[in-house]
JSON list of C-alpha atoms in Angstrom, two decimals:
[
{"chain": "A", "resi": 1, "resn": "MET", "atom": "CA", "xyz": [8.23, 8.64, 8.15]},
{"chain": "A", "resi": 2, "resn": "THR", "atom": "CA", "xyz": [10.78, 11.36, 6.72]},
{"chain": "A", "resi": 3, "resn": "GLY", "atom": "CA", "xyz": [11.30, 14.85, 8.05]},
{"chain": "A", "resi": 4, "resn": "GLN", "atom": "CA", "xyz": [10.49, 16.39, 4.58]},
{"chain": "A", "resi": 5, "resn": "ASN", "atom": "CA", "xyz": [7.37, 15.03, 2.22]},
{"chain": "A", "resi": 6, "resn": "GLY", "atom": "CA", "xyz": [8.93, 14.27, -0.83]},
{"chain": "A", "resi": 7, "resn": "ALA", "atom": "CA", "xyz": [8.16, 15.22, -4.22]},
{"chain": "A", "resi": 8, "resn": "ILE", "atom": "CA", "xyz": [6.30, 12.27, -5.41]},
{"chain": "A", "resi": 9, "resn": "GLU", "atom": "CA", "xyz": [4.63, 11.63, -2.48]},
{"chain": "A", "resi": 10, "resn": "LEU", "atom": "CA", "xyz": [3.18, 15.01, -2.71]},
{"chain": "A", "resi": 11, "resn": "ARG", "atom": "CA", "xyz": [1.92, 14.27, -6.36]},
{"chain": "A", "resi": 12, "resn": "MET", "atom": "CA", "xyz": [0.83, 11.22, -5.57]},
{"chain": "A", "resi": 13, "resn": "THR", "atom": "CA", "xyz": [-1.13, 12.90, -2.45]},
{"chain": "A", "resi": 14, "resn": "LYS", "atom": "CA", "xyz": [-2.51, 15.52, -4.77]},
{"chain": "A", "resi": 15, "resn": "LYS", "atom": "CA", "xyz": [-3.73, 13.04, -7.60]},
{"chain": "A", "resi": 16, "resn": "LEU", "atom": "CA", "xyz": [-5.63, 11.17, -5.44]},
{"chain": "A", "resi": 17, "resn": "ARG", "atom": "CA", "xyz": [-7.23, 14.14, -3.38]},
{"chain": "A", "resi": 18, "resn": "ASP", "atom": "CA", "xyz": [-8.57, 15.56, -6.61]},
{"chain": "A", "resi": 19, "resn": "ALA", "atom": "CA", "xyz": [-9.77, 12.19, -7.93]},
{"chain": "A", "resi": 20, "resn": "PHE", "atom": "CA", "xyz": [-11.17, 10.49, -4.96]},
{"chain": "A", "resi": 21, "resn": "GLU", "atom": "CA", "xyz": [-11.89, 13.07, -2.62]},
{"chain": "A", "resi": 22, "resn": "PRO", "atom": "CA", "xyz": [-11.30, 11.02, 0.36]},
{"chain": "A", "resi": 23, "resn": "GLN", "atom": "CA", "xyz": [-12.79, 11.44, 3.57]},
{"chain": "A", "resi": 24, "resn": "ARG", "atom": "CA", "xyz": [-9.35, 10.37, 4.88]},
{"chain": "A", "resi": 25, "resn": "LEU", "atom": "CA", "xyz": [-5.78, 9.92, 3.32]},
{"chain": "A", "resi": 26, "resn": "GLU", "atom": "CA", "xyz": [-2.52, 8.72, 4.36]},
{"chain": "A", "resi": 27, "resn": "VAL", "atom": "CA", "xyz": [0.81, 8.27, 1.81]},
{"chain": "A", "resi": 28, "resn": "ILE", "atom": "CA", "xyz": [2.62, 6.89, 3.72]},
{"chain": "A", "resi": 29, "resn": "ASN", "atom": "CA", "xyz": [6.85, 6.55, 2.18]},
{"chain": "A", "resi": 30, "resn": "GLU", "atom": "CA", "xyz": [7.91, 3.27, 3.52]},
{"chain": "A", "resi": 31, "resn": "SER", "atom": "CA", "xyz": [11.23, 3.27, 1.46]},
{"chain": "A", "resi": 32, "resn": "HIS", "atom": "CA", "xyz": [13.75, 3.12, 4.40]},
{"chain": "A", "resi": 33, "resn": "LEU", "atom": "CA", "xyz": [11.63, -0.27, 5.13]},
{"chain": "A", "resi": 34, "resn": "HIS", "atom": "CA", "xyz": [13.34, -1.59, 2.37]},
{"chain": "A", "resi": 35, "resn": "ALA", "atom": "CA", "xyz": [16.81, -0.28, 2.12]},
{"chain": "A", "resi": 36, "resn": "GLY", "atom": "CA", "xyz": [19.24, -2.55, 0.76]},
{"chain": "A", "resi": 37, "resn": "HIS", "atom": "CA", "xyz": [16.88, -5.16, -0.83]},
{"chain": "A", "resi": 38, "resn": "GLN", "atom": "CA", "xyz": [17.90, -4.32, -4.35]},
{"chain": "A", "resi": 39, "resn": "GLU", "atom": "CA", "xyz": [21.45, -2.32, -4.81]},
{"chain": "A", "resi": 40, "resn": "SER", "atom": "CA", "xyz": [19.78, 0.88, -6.09]},
{"chain": "A", "resi": 41, "resn": "PHE", "atom": "CA", "xyz": [17.57, 1.22, -2.82]},
{"chain": "A", "resi": 42, "resn": "ASP", "atom": "CA", "xyz": [19.43, 3.45, 0.15]},
{"chain": "A", "resi": 43, "resn": "GLY", "atom": "CA", "xyz": [16.03, 3.69, 2.14]},
{"chain": "A", "resi": 44, "resn": "THR", "atom": "CA", "xyz": [16.31, 7.29, 1.24]},
{"chain": "A", "resi": 45, "resn": "GLY", "atom": "CA", "xyz": [14.48, 7.76, -1.77]},
{"chain": "A", "resi": 46, "resn": "GLU", "atom": "CA", "xyz": [10.86, 7.62, -3.54]},
{"chain": "A", "resi": 47, "resn": "THR", "atom": "CA", "xyz": [10.64, 3.54, -4.06]},
{"chain": "A", "resi": 48, "resn": "HIS", "atom": "CA", "xyz": [8.01, 2.08, -1.54]},
{"chain": "A", "resi": 49, "resn": "PHE", "atom": "CA", "xyz": [4.61, 3.60, -0.54]},
{"chain": "A", "resi": 50, "resn": "ARG", "atom": "CA", "xyz": [1.54, 2.68, 1.27]},
{"chain": "A", "resi": 51, "resn": "ILE", "atom": "CA", "xyz": [-1.44, 3.98, 0.60]},
{"chain": "A", "resi": 52, "resn": "ARG", "atom": "CA", "xyz": [-4.80, 4.11, 2.82]},
{"chain": "A", "resi": 53, "resn": "ILE", "atom": "CA", "xyz": [-7.39, 5.68, 1.85]},
{"chain": "A", "resi": 54, "resn": "VAL", "atom": "CA", "xyz": [-11.30, 5.99, 2.82]},
{"chain": "A", "resi": 55, "resn": "SER", "atom": "CA", "xyz": [-13.44, 7.28, -0.02]},
{"chain": "A", "resi": 56, "resn": "SER", "atom": "CA", "xyz": [-17.15, 6.92, -0.97]},
{"chain": "A", "resi": 57, "resn": "ARG", "atom": "CA", "xyz": [-16.08, 6.03, -4.63]},
{"chain": "A", "resi": 58, "resn": "PHE", "atom": "CA", "xyz": [-15.28, 2.86, -3.42]},
{"chain": "A", "resi": 59, "resn": "ALA", "atom": "CA", "xyz": [-18.65, 2.02, -2.47]},
{"chain": "A", "resi": 60, "resn": "GLY", "atom": "CA", "xyz": [-19.87, -0.82, -4.51]},
{"chain": "A", "resi": 61, "resn": "MET", "atom": "CA", "xyz": [-16.59, -1.38, -5.97]},
{"chain": "A", "resi": 62, "resn": "PRO", "atom": "CA", "xyz": [-14.98, -5.02, -5.75]},
{"chain": "A", "resi": 63, "resn": "ARG", "atom": "CA", "xyz": [-11.03, -4.99, -4.33]},
{"chain": "A", "resi": 64, "resn": "ILE", "atom": "CA", "xyz": [-9.27, -5.58, -7.78]},
{"chain": "A", "resi": 65, "resn": "ALA", "atom": "CA", "xyz": [-11.42, -2.42, -9.46]},
{"chain": "A", "resi": 66, "resn": "ARG", "atom": "CA", "xyz": [-10.24, -0.53, -6.47]},
{"chain": "A", "resi": 67, "resn": "HIS", "atom": "CA", "xyz": [-6.35, -1.08, -6.90]},
{"chain": "A", "resi": 68, "resn": "ARG", "atom": "CA", "xyz": [-6.75, -0.87, -10.07]},
{"chain": "A", "resi": 69, "resn": "ALA", "atom": "CA", "xyz": [-8.11, 2.41, -10.26]},
{"chain": "A", "resi": 70, "resn": "ILE", "atom": "CA", "xyz": [-5.71, 3.71, -8.26]},
{"chain": "A", "resi": 71, "resn": "ASN", "atom": "CA", "xyz": [-2.59, 2.08, -9.70]},
{"chain": "A", "resi": 72, "resn": "GLU", "atom": "CA", "xyz": [-4.52, 3.82, -13.05]},
{"chain": "A", "resi": 73, "resn": "LEU", "atom": "CA", "xyz": [-4.52, 6.79, -11.97]},
{"chain": "A", "resi": 74, "resn": "LEU", "atom": "CA", "xyz": [-0.51, 6.80, -10.55]},
{"chain": "A", "resi": 75, "resn": "GLY", "atom": "CA", "xyz": [0.87, 5.06, -13.75]},
{"chain": "A", "resi": 76, "resn": "GLU", "atom": "CA", "xyz": [3.30, 7.42, -14.49]},
{"chain": "A", "resi": 77, "resn": "GLU", "atom": "CA", "xyz": [4.71, 7.52, -10.83]},
{"chain": "A", "resi": 78, "resn": "LEU", "atom": "CA", "xyz": [4.89, 3.50, -10.87]},
{"chain": "A", "resi": 79, "resn": "ARG", "atom": "CA", "xyz": [6.67, 4.22, -14.13]},
{"chain": "A", "resi": 80, "resn": "GLU", "atom": "CA", "xyz": [9.35, 6.64, -13.01]},
{"chain": "A", "resi": 81, "resn": "GLY", "atom": "CA", "xyz": [10.50, 4.70, -10.49]},
{"chain": "A", "resi": 82, "resn": "VAL", "atom": "CA", "xyz": [7.64, 4.01, -7.84]},
{"chain": "A", "resi": 83, "resn": "HIS", "atom": "CA", "xyz": [8.49, 0.38, -6.78]},
{"chain": "A", "resi": 84, "resn": "ALA", "atom": "CA", "xyz": [5.94, -0.87, -4.69]},
{"chain": "A", "resi": 85, "resn": "LEU", "atom": "CA", "xyz": [2.25, 0.62, -3.99]},
{"chain": "A", "resi": 86, "resn": "ALA", "atom": "CA", "xyz": [0.83, -0.91, -0.90]},
{"chain": "A", "resi": 87, "resn": "ILE", "atom": "CA", "xyz": [-2.83, 0.04, -0.72]},
{"chain": "A", "resi": 88, "resn": "GLU", "atom": "CA", "xyz": [-5.67, 0.00, 1.68]},
{"chain": "A", "resi": 89, "resn": "PRO", "atom": "CA", "xyz": [-8.77, 1.29, 0.29]},
{"chain": "A", "resi": 90, "resn": "ALA", "atom": "CA", "xyz": [-11.93, 1.58, 2.12]},
{"chain": "A", "resi": 91, "resn": "ALA", "atom": "CA", "xyz": [-15.46, 2.43, 1.20]},
{"chain": "A", "resi": 92, "resn": "PRO", "atom": "CA", "xyz": [-16.69, 5.16, 4.46]},
{"chain": "A", "resi": 93, "resn": "ASP", "atom": "CA", "xyz": [-19.08, 2.82, 6.03]},
{"chain": "A", "resi": 94, "resn": "GLU", "atom": "CA", "xyz": [-15.87, -0.35, 5.88]},
{"chain": "A", "resi": 95, "resn": "LYS", "atom": "CA", "xyz": [-13.85, -1.20, 9.12]},
{"chain": "A", "resi": 96, "resn": "VAL", "atom": "CA", "xyz": [-9.94, 0.39, 8.77]},
{"chain": "A", "resi": 97, "resn": "ARG", "atom": "CA", "xyz": [-7.04, -0.97, 10.81]},
{"chain": "A", "resi": 98, "resn": "TRP", "atom": "CA", "xyz": [-5.83, 1.88, 10.87]},
{"chain": "B", "resi": 1, "resn": "MET", "atom": "CA", "xyz": [0.30, -12.39, -29.11]},
{"chain": "B", "resi": 2, "resn": "THR", "atom": "CA", "xyz": [3.63, -11.89, -28.15]},
{"chain": "B", "resi": 3, "resn": "ALA", "atom": "CA", "xyz": [6.04, -15.22, -27.11]},
{"chain": "B", "resi": 4, "resn": "ILE", "atom": "CA", "xyz": [6.14, -13.86, -23.42]},
{"chain": "B", "resi": 5, "resn": "ASN", "atom": "CA", "xyz": [2.48, -13.63, -23.01]},
{"chain": "B", "resi": 6, "resn": "GLU", "atom": "CA", "xyz": [1.85, -16.97, -24.86]},
{"chain": "B", "resi": 7, "resn": "PHE", "atom": "CA", "xyz": [4.38, -18.13, -22.12]},
{"chain": "B", "resi": 8, "resn": "ILE", "atom": "CA", "xyz": [2.24, -16.98, -19.22]},
{"chain": "B", "resi": 9, "resn": "ASP", "atom": "CA", "xyz": [-0.75, -17.73, -20.49]},
{"chain": "B", "resi": 10, "resn": "ASN", "atom": "CA", "xyz": [0.47, -21.33, -20.90]},
{"chain": "B", "resi": 11, "resn": "GLU", "atom": "CA", "xyz": [1.39, -21.42, -17.50]},
{"chain": "B", "resi": 12, "resn": "VAL", "atom": "CA", "xyz": [-1.91, -20.00, -15.98]},
{"chain": "B", "resi": 13, "resn": "LYS", "atom": "CA", "xyz": [-3.83, -22.60, -17.51]},
{"chain": "B", "resi": 14, "resn": "ASN", "atom": "CA", "xyz": [-1.80, -25.04, -16.91]},
{"chain": "B", "resi": 15, "resn": "ALA", "atom": "CA", "xyz": [-1.55, -25.35, -13.04]},
{"chain": "B", "resi": 16, "resn": "ASP", "atom": "CA", "xyz": [-4.71, -24.90, -10.71]},
{"chain": "B", "resi": 17, "resn": "VAL", "atom": "CA", "xyz": [-2.76, -22.26, -8.68]},
{"chain": "B", "resi": 18, "resn": "VAL", "atom": "CA", "xyz": [-0.14, -19.93, -10.53]},
{"chain": "B", "resi": 19, "resn": "LEU", "atom": "CA", "xyz": [2.01, -17.54, -8.11]},
{"chain": "B", "resi": 20, "resn": "PHE", "atom": "CA", "xyz": [4.12, -14.92, -9.95]},
{"chain": "B", "resi": 21, "resn": "MET", "atom": "CA", "xyz": [6.61, -13.73, -7.27]},
{"chain": "B", "resi": 22, "resn": "LYS", "atom": "CA", "xyz": [9.99, -12.47, -6.61]},
{"chain": "B", "resi": 23, "resn": "GLY", "atom": "CA", "xyz": [12.05, -15.23, -5.73]},
{"chain": "B", "resi": 24, "resn": "THR", "atom": "CA", "xyz": [11.05, -18.88, -5.09]},
{"chain": "B", "resi": 25, "resn": "PRO", "atom": "CA", "xyz": [8.45, -20.33, -2.54]},
{"chain": "B", "resi": 26, "resn": "ALA", "atom": "CA", "xyz": [11.47, -21.46, -0.58]},
{"chain": "B", "resi": 27, "resn": "PHE", "atom": "CA", "xyz": [13.45, -18.16, -0.47]},
{"chain": "B", "resi": 28, "resn": "PRO", "atom": "CA", "xyz": [11.41, -15.28, -1.55]},
{"chain": "B", "resi": 29, "resn": "GLN", "atom": "CA", "xyz": [13.34, -12.41, -2.47]},
{"chain": "B", "resi": 30, "resn": "CYS", "atom": "CA", "xyz": [10.81, -9.85, -1.52]},
{"chain": "B", "resi": 31, "resn": "GLY", "atom": "CA", "xyz": [8.23, -9.28, 1.48]},
{"chain": "B", "resi": 32, "resn": "PHE", "atom": "CA", "xyz": [5.32, -9.02, -0.48]},
{"chain": "B", "resi": 33, "resn": "SER", "atom": "CA", "xyz": [6.10, -12.06, -2.34]},
{"chain": "B", "resi": 34, "resn": "GLY", "atom": "CA", "xyz": [7.22, -13.95, 1.04]},
{"chain": "B", "resi": 35, "resn": "GLN", "atom": "CA", "xyz": [3.51, -12.59, 2.50]},
{"chain": "B", "resi": 36, "resn": "VAL", "atom": "CA", "xyz": [1.72, -14.50, -0.14]},
{"chain": "B", "resi": 37, "resn": "VAL", "atom": "CA", "xyz": [4.14, -17.36, 0.08]},
{"chain": "B", "resi": 38, "resn": "GLN", "atom": "CA", "xyz": [3.24, -17.59, 3.50]},
{"chain": "B", "resi": 39, "resn": "ILE", "atom": "CA", "xyz": [-0.52, -17.64, 3.09]},
{"chain": "B", "resi": 40, "resn": "LEU", "atom": "CA", "xyz": [-0.59, -20.32, 0.58]},
{"chain": "B", "resi": 41, "resn": "ASP", "atom": "CA", "xyz": [1.47, -22.55, 2.83]},
{"chain": "B", "resi": 42, "resn": "TYR", "atom": "CA", "xyz": [-0.44, -22.22, 5.53]},
{"chain": "B", "resi": 43, "resn": "LEU", "atom": "CA", "xyz": [-3.56, -23.24, 3.52]},
{"chain": "B", "resi": 44, "resn": "GLY", "atom": "CA", "xyz": [-1.87, -25.88, 2.25]},
{"chain": "B", "resi": 45, "resn": "VAL", "atom": "CA", "xyz": [-2.35, -25.24, -1.09]},
{"chain": "B", "resi": 46, "resn": "GLU", "atom": "CA", "xyz": [-0.48, -26.58, -4.11]},
{"chain": "B", "resi": 47, "resn": "TYR", "atom": "CA", "xyz": [0.64, -23.84, -6.61]},
{"chain": "B", "resi": 48, "resn": "LYS", "atom": "CA", "xyz": [3.18, -23.35, -8.97]},
{"chain": "B", "resi": 49, "resn": "GLY", "atom": "CA", "xyz": [5.61, -20.27, -7.92]},
{"chain": "B", "resi": 50, "resn": "ILE", "atom": "CA", "xyz": [7.34, -18.73, -11.25]},
{"chain": "B", "resi": 51, "resn": "ASN", "atom": "CA", "xyz": [10.51, -16.21, -10.54]},
{"chain": "B", "resi": 52, "resn": "VAL", "atom": "CA", "xyz": [9.62, -13.34, -12.33]},
{"chain": "B", "resi": 53, "resn": "LEU", "atom": "CA", "xyz": [13.41, -11.92, -11.67]},
{"chain": "B", "resi": 54, "resn": "ALA", "atom": "CA", "xyz": [14.66, -14.60, -13.66]},
{"chain": "B", "resi": 55, "resn": "ASP", "atom": "CA", "xyz": [13.75, -13.39, -16.83]},
{"chain": "B", "resi": 56, "resn": "ASP", "atom": "CA", "xyz": [13.41, -9.61, -17.41]},
{"chain": "B", "resi": 57, "resn": "ASP", "atom": "CA", "xyz": [10.63, -10.04, -20.41]},
{"chain": "B", "resi": 58, "resn": "LEU", "atom": "CA", "xyz": [8.74, -12.06, -17.94]},
{"chain": "B", "resi": 59, "resn": "ARG", "atom": "CA", "xyz": [9.15, -9.70, -14.88]},
{"chain": "B", "resi": 60, "resn": "HIS", "atom": "CA", "xyz": [7.56, -6.72, -17.65]},
{"chain": "B", "resi": 61, "resn": "GLY", "atom": "CA", "xyz": [5.61, -9.26, -19.42]},
{"chain": "B", "resi": 62, "resn": "ILE", "atom": "CA", "xyz": [3.12, -10.33, -16.36]},
{"chain": "B", "resi": 63, "resn": "LYS", "atom": "CA", "xyz": [2.39, -6.75, -15.66]},
{"chain": "B", "resi": 64, "resn": "GLU", "atom": "CA", "xyz": [1.16, -6.15, -19.00]},
{"chain": "B", "resi": 65, "resn": "TYR", "atom": "CA", "xyz": [-0.56, -9.39, -19.19]},
{"chain": "B", "resi": 66, "resn": "SER", "atom": "CA", "xyz": [-3.00, -8.94, -16.20]},
{"chain": "B", "resi": 67, "resn": "ASN", "atom": "CA", "xyz": [-2.78, -4.85, -16.42]},
{"chain": "B", "resi": 68, "resn": "TRP", "atom": "CA", "xyz": [-1.15, -4.74, -12.81]},
{"chain": "B", "resi": 69, "resn": "PRO", "atom": "CA", "xyz": [1.74, -3.14, -12.10]},
{"chain": "B", "resi": 70, "resn": "THR", "atom": "CA", "xyz": [3.16, -5.00, -9.52]},
{"chain": "B", "resi": 71, "resn": "ILE", "atom": "CA", "xyz": [4.12, -8.09, -8.30]},
{"chain": "B", "resi": 72, "resn": "PRO", "atom": "CA", "xyz": [3.29, -10.79, -7.12]},
{"chain": "B", "resi": 73, "resn": "GLN", "atom": "CA", "xyz": [0.26, -11.75, -8.49]},
{"chain": "B", "resi": 74, "resn": "LEU", "atom": "CA", "xyz": [-1.53, -14.90, -7.69]},
{"chain": "B", "resi": 75, "resn": "TYR", "atom": "CA", "xyz": [-3.62, -16.54, -10.49]},
{"chain": "B", "resi": 76, "resn": "VAL", "atom": "CA", "xyz": [-6.49, -19.15, -9.61]},
{"chain": "B", "resi": 77, "resn": "LYS", "atom": "CA", "xyz": [-7.59, -21.13, -12.63]},
{"chain": "B", "resi": 78, "resn": "GLY", "atom": "CA", "xyz": [-6.02, -19.02, -14.79]},
{"chain": "B", "resi": 79, "resn": "GLU", "atom": "CA", "xyz": [-8.04, -15.85, -13.62]},
{"chain": "B", "resi": 80, "resn": "PHE", "atom": "CA", "xyz": [-5.94, -13.20, -11.60]},
{"chain": "B", "resi": 81, "resn": "VAL", "atom": "CA", "xyz": [-7.13, -13.16, -8.20]},
{"chain": "B", "resi": 82, "resn": "GLY", "atom": "CA", "xyz": [-4.88, -10.49, -6.88]},
{"chain": "B", "resi": 83, "resn": "GLY", "atom": "CA", "xyz": [-1.50, -8.95, -5.40]},
{"chain": "B", "resi": 84, "resn": "CYS", "atom": "CA", "xyz": [-0.17, -9.12, -1.86]},
{"chain": "B", "resi": 85, "resn": "ASP", "atom": "CA", "xyz": [-2.63, -6.62, -0.54]},
{"chain": "B", "resi": 86, "resn": "ILE", "atom": "CA", "xyz": [-6.07, -8.25, -1.71]},
{"chain": "B", "resi": 87, "resn": "ILE", "atom": "CA", "xyz": [-4.67, -11.66, -0.89]},
{"chain": "B", "resi": 88, "resn": "ARG", "atom": "CA", "xyz": [-3.79, -10.76, 2.45]},
{"chain": "B", "resi": 89, "resn": "GLU", "atom": "CA", "xyz": [-7.33, -8.65, 2.94]},
{"chain": "B", "resi": 90, "resn": "MET", "atom": "CA", "xyz": [-9.29, -12.13, 1.05]},
{"chain": "B", "resi": 91, "resn": "PHE", "atom": "CA", "xyz": [-7.08, -14.41, 3.60]},
{"chain": "B", "resi": 92, "resn": "GLN", "atom": "CA", "xyz": [-7.96, -12.67, 6.76]},
{"chain": "B", "resi": 93, "resn": "ALA", "atom": "CA", "xyz": [-12.10, -12.12, 5.67]},
{"chain": "B", "resi": 94, "resn": "GLU", "atom": "CA", "xyz": [-11.83, -15.71, 5.03]},
{"chain": "B", "resi": 95, "resn": "GLU", "atom": "CA", "xyz": [-12.95, -15.12, 0.99]},
{"chain": "B", "resi": 96, "resn": "LEU", "atom": "CA", "xyz": [-10.06, -16.48, -0.23]},
{"chain": "B", "resi": 97, "resn": "GLN", "atom": "CA", "xyz": [-10.51, -20.19, 1.04]},
{"chain": "B", "resi": 98, "resn": "GLY", "atom": "CA", "xyz": [-14.11, -19.23, -0.27]},
{"chain": "B", "resi": 99, "resn": "HIS", "atom": "CA", "xyz": [-12.68, -18.49, -3.68]},
{"chain": "B", "resi": 100, "resn": "LEU", "atom": "CA", "xyz": [-10.58, -22.16, -3.27]},
{"chain": "B", "resi": 101, "resn": "ALA", "atom": "CA", "xyz": [-13.45, -23.79, -2.36]},
{"chain": "B", "resi": 102, "resn": "ASP", "atom": "CA", "xyz": [-15.50, -22.47, -5.34]},
{"chain": "B", "resi": 103, "resn": "LYS", "atom": "CA", "xyz": [-12.77, -23.49, -7.91]},
{"chain": "B", "resi": 104, "resn": "GLY", "atom": "CA", "xyz": [-12.26, -26.71, -6.29]},
{"chain": "B", "resi": 105, "resn": "ILE", "atom": "CA", "xyz": [-9.28, -25.90, -4.94]},
{"chain": "B", "resi": 106, "resn": "ALA", "atom": "CA", "xyz": [-8.18, -28.38, -2.23]},
{"chain": "B", "resi": 107, "resn": "PHE", "atom": "CA", "xyz": [-6.95, -26.83, 0.74]},
{"chain": "B", "resi": 108, "resn": "LYS", "atom": "CA", "xyz": [-6.61, -27.69, 4.83]},
{"chain": "B", "resi": 109, "resn": "GLY", "atom": "CA", "xyz": [-9.53, -27.04, 6.58]},
{"chain": "B", "resi": 110, "resn": "ALA", "atom": "CA", "xyz": [-11.63, -26.92, 3.63]},
{"chain": "B", "resi": 111, "resn": "ALA", "atom": "CA", "xyz": [-15.33, -28.27, 4.02]}
]
């Protein structure tokens, strides 16, 4: 929703592409939705993201394992200031809402 | 085991359903925590909400305990079930209800 893609957004997108070779991928900055919920969030930063990803790597992988794989890949970003990561992972044959 | 680890371990083993969250069930202070509260309340599950904002050690400790970087975190019978996305997906697929039933947890609409 930002006019320009932020540095963290671009870095996460590249990592996800390289690691999962996704058929579909959306990295959405939702920081503006959380403005004010903590004093340091003014909504213009890169604090809250939603990741939607379809990859054959997720086939046969339980939900927790999918989330862990993404959380581990993006551990650096999570430690460095990404405060919330909503994750919607799917294998290619699964129904998605997007 | 560190003191905080011991505290968490004790909490998740002493109640059947435990939710580590931001805020309290009556007053969630984060939308993601609020969603899980709504699901548990809708299902009429009895659970213990623990506010991680009340204690910085707890807020960091819970992430290490489960090797899960975000909050909320739901535990059933001492076992980590998931965060907000997973709980919502499981609820919508009725897998959460199945999981609760398997673990012998009472909820509304249970067979």
